[in-house]
PDB file of C-alpha atoms and ligand atoms in Angstrom:
ATOM      1  CA  MET A 256       0.000   0.000   0.000  1.00 68.00           C
ATOM      2  CA  ALA A 257       1.148   3.552  -0.733  1.00 80.00           C
ATOM      3  CA  ALA A 258       2.632   5.649   2.063  1.00 93.00           C
ATOM      4  CA  ARG A 259      -0.066   6.910   4.342  1.00 97.00           C
ATOM      5  CA  VAL A 260      -0.806  10.609   4.196  1.00 98.00           C
ATOM      6  CA  PRO A 261       0.278  12.408   7.405  1.00 98.00           C
ATOM      7  CA  VAL A 262      -2.582  14.396   8.923  1.00 98.00           C
ATOM      8  CA  ALA A 263      -2.891  16.878  11.785  1.00 98.00           C
ATOM      9  CA  VAL A 264      -6.142  17.238  13.713  1.00 99.00           C
ATOM     10  CA  LEU A 265      -6.958  20.585  15.322  1.00 98.00           C
ATOM     11  CA  ILE A 266      -9.239  20.513  18.349  1.00 98.00           C
ATOM     12  CA  SER A 267     -10.524  22.765  21.110  1.00 98.00           C
ATOM     13  CA  GLY A 268     -12.453  20.381  23.331  1.00 98.00           C
ATOM     14  CA  ARG A 269     -13.589  16.826  23.904  1.00 98.00           C
ATOM     15  CA  GLY A 270     -12.205  15.457  20.647  1.00 98.00           C
ATOM     16  CA  SER A 271     -14.678  12.699  19.861  1.00 98.00           C
ATOM     17  CA  ASN A 272     -14.290  13.237  16.105  1.00 98.00           C
ATOM     18  CA  MET A 273     -10.526  13.284  16.578  1.00 99.00           C
ATOM     19  CA  ALA A 274     -10.821   9.961  18.419  1.00 98.00           C
ATOM     20  CA  ALA A 275     -12.856   8.533  15.536  1.00 98.00           C
ATOM     21  CA  LEU A 276     -10.137   9.599  13.092  1.00 98.00           C
ATOM     22  CA  ILE A 277      -7.404   8.079  15.259  1.00 98.00           C
ATOM     23  CA  GLU A 278      -9.343   4.839  15.555  1.00 98.00           C
ATOM     24  CA  ALA A 279      -9.956   4.649  11.813  1.00 98.00           C
ATOM     25  CA  ALA A 280      -6.324   5.452  11.069  1.00 98.00           C
ATOM     26  CA  ALA A 281      -5.270   2.487  13.190  1.00 98.00           C
ATOM     27  CA  GLY A 282      -6.776   0.229  10.548  1.00 97.00           C
ATOM     28  CA  PRO A 283      -4.214  -1.486   8.325  1.00 96.00           C
ATOM     29  CA  ASP A 284      -5.672  -0.213   5.054  1.00 96.00           C
ATOM     30  CA  TYR A 285      -6.475   3.336   6.094  1.00 98.00           C
ATOM     31  CA  PRO A 286      -4.722   5.762   3.698  1.00 98.00           C
ATOM     32  CA  ALA A 287      -3.879   8.426   6.296  1.00 98.00           C
ATOM     33  CA  ARG A 288      -2.114   8.506   9.634  1.00 98.00           C
ATOM     34  CA  ILE A 289      -2.713  10.989  12.431  1.00 98.00           C
ATOM     35  CA  ALA A 290       0.711  12.523  12.910  1.00 98.00           C
ATOM     36  CA  LEU A 291      -0.245  15.281  15.337  1.00 98.00           C
ATOM     37  CA  VAL A 292      -3.135  16.571  17.428  1.00 98.00           C
ATOM     38  CA  LEU A 293      -2.930  20.281  18.043  1.00 98.00           C
ATOM     39  CA  ALA A 294      -5.166  22.274  20.399  1.00 98.00           C
ATOM     40  CA  ASN A 295      -5.686  25.966  21.022  1.00 98.00           C
ATOM     41  CA  VAL A 296      -6.731  25.213  24.621  1.00 98.00           C
ATOM     42  CA  ALA A 297      -4.113  23.749  26.952  1.00 97.00           C
ATOM     43  CA  ASP A 298      -6.508  21.474  28.832  1.00 97.00           C
ATOM     44  CA  ALA A 299      -8.660  20.354  25.909  1.00 98.00           C
ATOM     45  CA  PRO A 300      -9.824  16.863  26.992  1.00 98.00           C
ATOM     46  CA  GLY A 301      -9.079  15.465  23.544  1.00 98.00           C
ATOM     47  CA  LEU A 302      -5.348  15.940  24.089  1.00 98.00           C
ATOM     48  CA  ALA A 303      -5.268  13.235  26.748  1.00 98.00           C
ATOM     49  CA  ILE A 304      -7.264  10.878  24.519  1.00 98.00           C
ATOM     50  CA  ALA A 305      -4.794  11.381  21.695  1.00 98.00           C
ATOM     51  CA  ALA A 306      -1.790  10.955  23.953  1.00 98.00           C
ATOM     52  CA  ALA A 307      -3.248   7.724  25.355  1.00 98.00           C
ATOM     53  CA  ALA A 308      -3.517   6.479  21.776  1.00 98.00           C
ATOM     54  CA  GLY A 309       0.148   7.257  21.213  1.00 98.00           C
ATOM     55  CA  VAL A 310      -0.413  10.272  18.981  1.00 98.00           C
ATOM     56  CA  PRO A 311       1.907  13.280  19.439  1.00 98.00           C
ATOM     57  CA  THR A 312       0.058  16.258  20.882  1.00 98.00           C
ATOM     58  CA  MET A 313       0.713  19.914  21.396  1.00 98.00           C
ATOM     59  CA  ALA A 314      -1.221  22.886  22.722  1.00 98.00           C
ATOM     60  CA  ILE A 315      -0.669  26.385  21.401  1.00 98.00           C
ATOM     61  CA  PRO A 316      -3.076  28.434  23.518  1.00 98.00           C
ATOM     62  CA  HIS A 317      -4.559  31.328  21.608  1.00 98.00           C
ATOM     63  CA  ARG A 318      -4.664  33.247  24.880  1.00 97.00           C
ATOM     64  CA  ASP A 319      -0.887  33.496  24.819  1.00 98.00           C
ATOM     65  CA  PHE A 320      -1.212  35.697  21.748  1.00 98.00           C
ATOM     66  CA  GLY A 321      -3.764  38.179  23.058  1.00 97.00           C
ATOM     67  CA  ARG A 322      -5.753  39.621  20.179  1.00 96.00           C
ATOM     68  CA  ASP A 323      -3.144  38.793  17.593  1.00 97.00           C
ATOM     69  CA  ARG A 324      -4.941  36.015  15.717  1.00 97.00           C
ATOM     70  CA  ALA A 325      -2.439  36.116  12.901  1.00 97.00           C
ATOM     71  CA  ALA A 326       0.476  35.518  15.268  1.00 98.00           C
ATOM     72  CA  HIS A 327      -1.330  32.536  16.792  1.00 98.00           C
ATOM     73  CA  GLU A 328      -1.982  31.120  13.345  1.00 98.00           C
ATOM     74  CA  ARG A 329       1.627  31.639  12.287  1.00 98.00           C
ATOM     75  CA  ALA A 330       2.645  29.596  15.331  1.00 98.00           C
ATOM     76  CA  LEU A 331       0.174  26.854  14.387  1.00 98.00           C
ATOM     77  CA  HIS A 332       1.429  26.912  10.822  1.00 98.00           C
ATOM     78  CA  ALA A 333       5.043  26.569  11.912  1.00 98.00           C
ATOM     79  CA  VAL A 334       4.200  23.499  13.979  1.00 98.00           C
ATOM     80  CA  LEU A 335       2.109  21.951  11.219  1.00 98.00           C
ATOM     81  CA  THR A 336       4.885  22.508   8.725  1.00 98.00           C
ATOM     82  CA  GLY A 337       7.503  21.189  11.124  1.00 98.00           C
ATOM     83  CA  ALA A 338       5.442  18.040  11.654  1.00 98.00           C
ATOM     84  CA  GLY A 339       5.418  17.466   7.911  1.00 98.00           C
ATOM     85  CA  VAL A 340       1.675  16.988   7.641  1.00 98.00           C
ATOM     86  CA  ALA A 341      -0.026  17.077   4.264  1.00 98.00           C
ATOM     87  CA  LEU A 342      -3.610  17.605   5.407  1.00 98.00           C
ATOM     88  CA  VAL A 343      -5.286  19.346   8.330  1.00 98.00           C
ATOM     89  CA  CYS A 344      -8.607  18.234   9.826  1.00 98.00           C
ATOM     90  CA  LEU A 345     -10.507  20.685  11.989  1.00 98.00           C
ATOM     91  CA  ALA A 346     -12.497  18.688  14.534  1.00 98.00           C
ATOM     92  CA  GLY A 347     -14.340  20.919  16.946  1.00 98.00           C
ATOM     93  CA  TYR A 348     -11.752  23.665  16.517  1.00 98.00           C
ATOM     94  CA  MET A 349     -13.627  26.623  17.945  1.00 96.00           C
ATOM     95  CA  ARG A 350     -11.683  29.554  16.531  1.00 95.00           C
ATOM     96  CA  LEU A 351     -12.555  31.560  13.480  1.00 93.00           C
ATOM     97  CA  LEU A 352      -9.617  31.289  11.125  1.00 96.00           C
ATOM     98  CA  THR A 353      -8.014  34.144   9.254  1.00 96.00           C
ATOM     99  CA  PRO A 354      -6.553  34.105   5.751  1.00 96.00           C
ATOM    100  CA  VAL A 355      -3.139  33.445   7.341  1.00 96.00           C
ATOM    101  CA  LEU A 356      -3.891  29.791   8.084  1.00 97.00           C
ATOM    102  CA  VAL A 357      -6.681  29.246   5.567  1.00 97.00           C
ATOM    103  CA  GLY A 358      -4.509  30.592   2.765  1.00 97.00           C
ATOM    104  CA  ALA A 359      -1.485  28.573   3.775  1.00 97.00           C
ATOM    105  CA  TRP A 360      -3.532  25.355   3.799  1.00 97.00           C
ATOM    106  CA  ALA A 361      -5.925  26.112   0.957  1.00 96.00           C
ATOM    107  CA  GLY A 362      -7.175  22.860  -0.520  1.00 94.00           C
ATOM    108  CA  ARG A 363      -5.490  20.880   2.258  1.00 97.00           C
ATOM    109  CA  MET A 364      -7.720  21.747   5.234  1.00 98.00           C
ATOM    110  CA  ILE A 365     -11.143  20.245   5.947  1.00 98.00           C
ATOM    111  CA  ASN A 366     -13.751  20.649   8.678  1.00 98.00           C
ATOM    112  CA  ILE A 367     -16.736  18.756  10.026  1.00 98.00           C
ATOM    113  CA  HIS A 368     -19.875  20.743  10.748  1.00 98.00           C
ATOM    114  CA  PRO A 369     -22.969  19.435  12.574  1.00 98.00           C
ATOM    115  CA  SER A 370     -25.613  20.273   9.964  1.00 98.00           C
ATOM    116  CA  LEU A 371     -26.436  19.601   6.360  1.00 98.00           C
ATOM    117  CA  LEU A 372     -24.767  22.694   4.934  1.00 98.00           C
ATOM    118  CA  PRO A 373     -25.673  25.137   3.544  1.00 98.00           C
ATOM    119  CA  ALA A 374     -28.430  24.865   6.178  1.00 98.00           C
ATOM    120  CA  PHE A 375     -27.478  26.060   9.648  1.00 98.00           C
ATOM    121  CA  PRO A 376     -23.906  27.347   9.417  1.00 98.00           C
ATOM    122  CA  GLY A 377     -22.492  28.619  12.704  1.00 97.00           C
ATOM    123  CA  LEU A 378     -23.416  27.536  16.218  1.00 97.00           C
ATOM    124  CA  ASP A 379     -26.400  25.859  17.923  1.00 98.00           C
ATOM    125  CA  THR A 380     -27.218  23.852  14.829  1.00 98.00           C
ATOM    126  CA  HIS A 381     -29.337  21.215  16.579  1.00 98.00           C
ATOM    127  CA  ALA A 382     -31.565  23.700  18.382  1.00 98.00           C
ATOM    128  CA  ARG A 383     -31.989  25.651  15.148  1.00 98.00           C
ATOM    129  CA  ALA A 384     -32.848  22.489  13.223  1.00 98.00           C
ATOM    130  CA  LEU A 385     -35.516  21.610  15.791  1.00 98.00           C
ATOM    131  CA  ALA A 386     -36.895  25.161  15.750  1.00 98.00           C
ATOM    132  CA  ALA A 387     -37.068  25.115  11.958  1.00 98.00           C
ATOM    133  CA  GLY A 388     -38.959  21.831  11.983  1.00 98.00           C
ATOM    134  CA  VAL A 389     -36.688  20.112   9.476  1.00 98.00           C
ATOM    135  CA  LYS A 390     -37.233  16.378   9.129  1.00 98.00           C
ATOM    136  CA  LEU A 391     -33.686  15.617   8.051  1.00 98.00           C
ATOM    137  CA  HIS A 392     -30.567  16.903   9.761  1.00 98.00           C
ATOM    138  CA  GLY A 393     -27.003  15.697   9.708  1.00 98.00           C
ATOM    139  CA  CYS A 394     -23.390  16.653   9.206  1.00 98.00           C
ATOM    140  CA  THR A 395     -21.054  17.858   6.496  1.00 98.00           C
ATOM    141  CA  VAL A 396     -17.363  17.536   5.765  1.00 98.00           C
ATOM    142  CA  HIS A 397     -16.187  20.451   3.669  1.00 98.00           C
ATOM    143  CA  ARG A 398     -13.054  22.173   2.555  1.00 98.00           C
ATOM    144  CA  VAL A 399     -12.156  25.193   4.648  1.00 98.00           C
ATOM    145  CA  THR A 400     -12.253  28.546   2.924  1.00 96.00           C
ATOM    146  CA  GLU A 401     -12.230  32.064   4.289  1.00 93.00           C
ATOM    147  CA  VAL A 402     -16.000  32.145   4.685  1.00 94.00           C
ATOM    148  CA  MET A 403     -17.012  30.097   7.718  1.00 94.00           C
ATOM    149  CA  ASP A 404     -18.846  26.848   6.923  1.00 95.00           C
ATOM    150  CA  GLN A 405     -19.096  27.660   3.217  1.00 95.00           C
ATOM    151  CA  GLY A 406     -16.269  25.738   1.589  1.00 96.00           C
ATOM    152  CA  PRO A 407     -16.949  23.073  -1.056  1.00 97.00           C
ATOM    153  CA  ILE A 408     -18.786  20.076   0.350  1.00 97.00           C
ATOM    154  CA  LEU A 409     -16.928  16.756   0.283  1.00 98.00           C
ATOM    155  CA  ALA A 410     -19.395  14.451   2.054  1.00 98.00           C
ATOM    156  CA  GLN A 411     -22.615  14.540   4.028  1.00 98.00           C
ATOM    157  CA  ALA A 412     -24.553  12.187   6.253  1.00 98.00           C
ATOM    158  CA  ALA A 413     -28.240  12.666   6.987  1.00 98.00           C
ATOM    159  CA  VAL A 414     -30.153  11.543  10.061  1.00 98.00           C
ATOM    160  CA  PRO A 415     -33.881  11.771  10.711  1.00 98.00           C
ATOM    161  CA  VAL A 416     -35.360  14.232  13.162  1.00 98.00           C
ATOM    162  CA  LEU A 417     -37.747  12.086  15.164  1.00 98.00           C
ATOM    163  CA  PRO A 418     -40.950  13.087  16.938  1.00 97.00           C
ATOM    164  CA  GLY A 419     -40.188  14.234  20.461  1.00 97.00           C
ATOM    165  CA  ASP A 420     -36.498  14.788  19.784  1.00 98.00           C
ATOM    166  CA  THR A 421     -34.658  16.939  22.285  1.00 98.00           C
ATOM    167  CA  GLU A 422     -31.585  18.917  21.340  1.00 98.00           C
ATOM    168  CA  ASP A 423     -29.418  16.364  23.161  1.00 98.00           C
ATOM    169  CA  ALA A 424     -31.022  13.376  21.467  1.00 98.00           C
ATOM    170  CA  LEU A 425     -30.627  14.945  18.054  1.00 98.00           C
ATOM    171  CA  ALA A 426     -27.052  15.982  18.794  1.00 98.00           C
ATOM    172  CA  ALA A 427     -26.163  12.427  19.801  1.00 98.00           C
ATOM    173  CA  ARG A 428     -27.672  11.020  16.604  1.00 98.00           C
ATOM    174  CA  VAL A 429     -25.751  13.519  14.481  1.00 98.00           C
ATOM    175  CA  LEU A 430     -22.520  12.915  16.409  1.00 98.00           C
ATOM    176  CA  ALA A 431     -22.707   9.177  15.747  1.00 98.00           C
ATOM    177  CA  ALA A 432     -23.044  10.000  12.047  1.00 98.00           C
ATOM    178  CA  GLU A 433     -20.094  12.404  12.293  1.00 98.00           C
ATOM    179  CA  HIS A 434     -17.932   9.630  13.673  1.00 98.00           C
ATOM    180  CA  ARG A 435     -18.664   7.532  10.575  1.00 98.00           C
ATOM    181  CA  LEU A 436     -18.539  10.332   8.050  1.00 98.00           C
ATOM    182  CA  TYR A 437     -15.294  12.078   8.958  1.00 98.00           C
ATOM    183  CA  PRO A 438     -13.049   9.010   8.662  1.00 98.00           C
ATOM    184  CA  ALA A 439     -14.715   8.084   5.357  1.00 98.00           C
ATOM    185  CA  ALA A 440     -14.300  11.600   3.973  1.00 98.00           C
ATOM    186  CA  LEU A 441     -10.663  11.860   5.076  1.00 98.00           C
ATOM    187  CA  ALA A 442      -9.931   8.487   3.519  1.00 98.00           C
ATOM    188  CA  ALA A 443     -11.431   9.622   0.218  1.00 97.00           C
ATOM    189  CA  LEU A 444      -9.374  12.808   0.293  1.00 97.00           C
ATOM    190  CA  ALA A 445      -6.176  10.972   1.205  1.00 97.00           C
ATOM    191  CA  ARG A 446      -6.763   8.559  -1.674  1.00 97.00           C
ATOM    192  CA  GLY A 447      -7.234  11.477  -4.038  1.00 94.00           C
ATOM    193  CA  GLU A 448     -10.857  10.584  -4.602  1.00 91.00           C
ATOM    194  CA  ALA A 449     -12.406  13.837  -3.396  1.00 76.00           C
ATOM    195  CA  GLY A 450     -14.372  15.484  -6.151  1.00 60.00           C
ATOM    196  CA  GLN A 451     -15.004  12.076  -7.697  1.00 50.00           C
ATOM    197  CA  PRO A 452     -18.273  10.254  -7.135  1.00 47.00           C
ATOM    198  CA  ALA A 453     -18.458   9.516  -3.423  1.00 47.00           C
ATOM    199  CA  PRO A 454     -17.137   6.127  -2.327  1.00 43.00           C
ATOM    200  CA  ALA A 455     -19.613   3.774  -0.693  1.00 42.00           C
ATOM    201  CA  GLY A 456     -19.999   4.822   2.909  1.00 42.00           C
ATOM    202  CA  ALA A 457     -18.996   8.438   2.429  1.00 42.00           C
ATOM    203  CA  ILE A 458     -22.594   9.433   1.938  1.00 44.00           C
ATOM    204  CA  LEU A 459     -24.951   7.867   4.416  1.00 43.00           C
ATOM    205  CA  ALA A 460     -28.371   8.597   3.060  1.00 39.00           C
ATOM    206  CA  ASN A 461     -30.801   8.973   5.904  1.00 37.00           C
ATOM    207  CA  PRO A 462     -29.614   5.965   7.937  1.00 37.00           C
ATOM    208  CA  LEU A 463     -32.741   5.368   9.970  1.00 36.00           C
ATOM    209  CA  PRO A 464     -31.648   3.454  13.051  1.00 39.00           C
ATOM    210  CA  PRO A 465     -33.306   0.074  13.498  1.00 38.00           C
ATOM    211  CA  GLY A 466     -36.375   0.428  15.660  1.00 39.00           C
ATOM    212  CA  GLY A 467     -36.228   4.195  15.747  1.00 37.00           C
ATOM    213  CA  ASP A 468     -33.941   6.311  17.861  1.00 37.00           C
ATOM    214  CA  GLY A 469     -31.030   3.908  18.181  1.00 35.00           C
ATOM    215  CA  ASP A 470     -28.269   6.443  18.784  1.00 38.00           C
TER     216      ASP A 470
HETATM  217  C1  GRF B 667     -18.807  18.372  16.485  1.00 73.37           C
HETATM  218  O1  GRF B 667     -20.213  18.352  16.533  1.00 73.37           O
HETATM  219  C2  GRF B 667     -18.334  18.995  15.206  1.00 73.37           C
HETATM  220  O2  GRF B 667     -19.176  18.761  14.127  1.00 73.37           O
HETATM  221  C3  GRF B 667     -18.321  20.458  15.546  1.00 73.37           C
HETATM  222  O3  GRF B 667     -17.911  20.524  16.884  1.00 73.37           O
HETATM  223  C4  GRF B 667     -18.224  19.307  17.539  1.00 73.37           C
HETATM  224  C5  GRF B 667     -16.933  18.795  18.076  1.00 73.37           C
HETATM  225  O4  GRF B 667     -17.128  17.646  18.878  1.00 73.37           O
HETATM  226  N1  GRF B 667     -17.492  21.190  14.637  1.00 73.37           N
HETATM  227  P1  GRF B 667     -15.882  16.754  19.252  1.00 73.37           P
HETATM  228  O5  GRF B 667     -14.875  17.656  19.947  1.00 73.37           O
HETATM  229  O6  GRF B 667     -15.335  16.172  17.989  1.00 73.37           O
HETATM  230  O7  GRF B 667     -16.421  15.710  20.184  1.00 73.37           O
END
């Protein structure tokens, strides 16, 4: 098999999508390897999960840079470059990015967002989906561009909104779909298949759980 593509994952918090990527990358045929987990918060819980899995970690707290977002991003970029990664996955990275980092990684940085974009960009997606009364919700992996949550879509997974759903129940159903979608989308990108017809599994069309709300 060809050399696996080295990937960095950027996180701010619990890192469950990061953990899903690390788990997938442990598979013998996975085309990418997680070379680094980088956080902008020193005590992001995901850092300990990554370290326990044997993945190198680093925190570069944005607070150390005051209001100078560009300086923080230059520091991130230096570490990413030094680690030799080819792709960057944002996974719950809760900072708006500037053209400094987005430009440096154009075409090589992807994000997962908890809605079916272009619906519900931004925050509180599950509450907004419930308020809007949509019957399908889900998640999107997209390329990162300078406009938040608007880069080209690589893959999506849909889940049903069920009668009586709470925000937490819907969030859990979407998160389970995220954990399947992100590894599939990264694999497609690492194999150079992004932009081609989606590989089986990269698009999970409305995967109704058996017997209803199974997640
Ligand atoms: C996920 O819902 C992701 O889609 C969004 O932030 C959340 C991060 O969760 N961007 P986790 O840190 O991966 O558990």
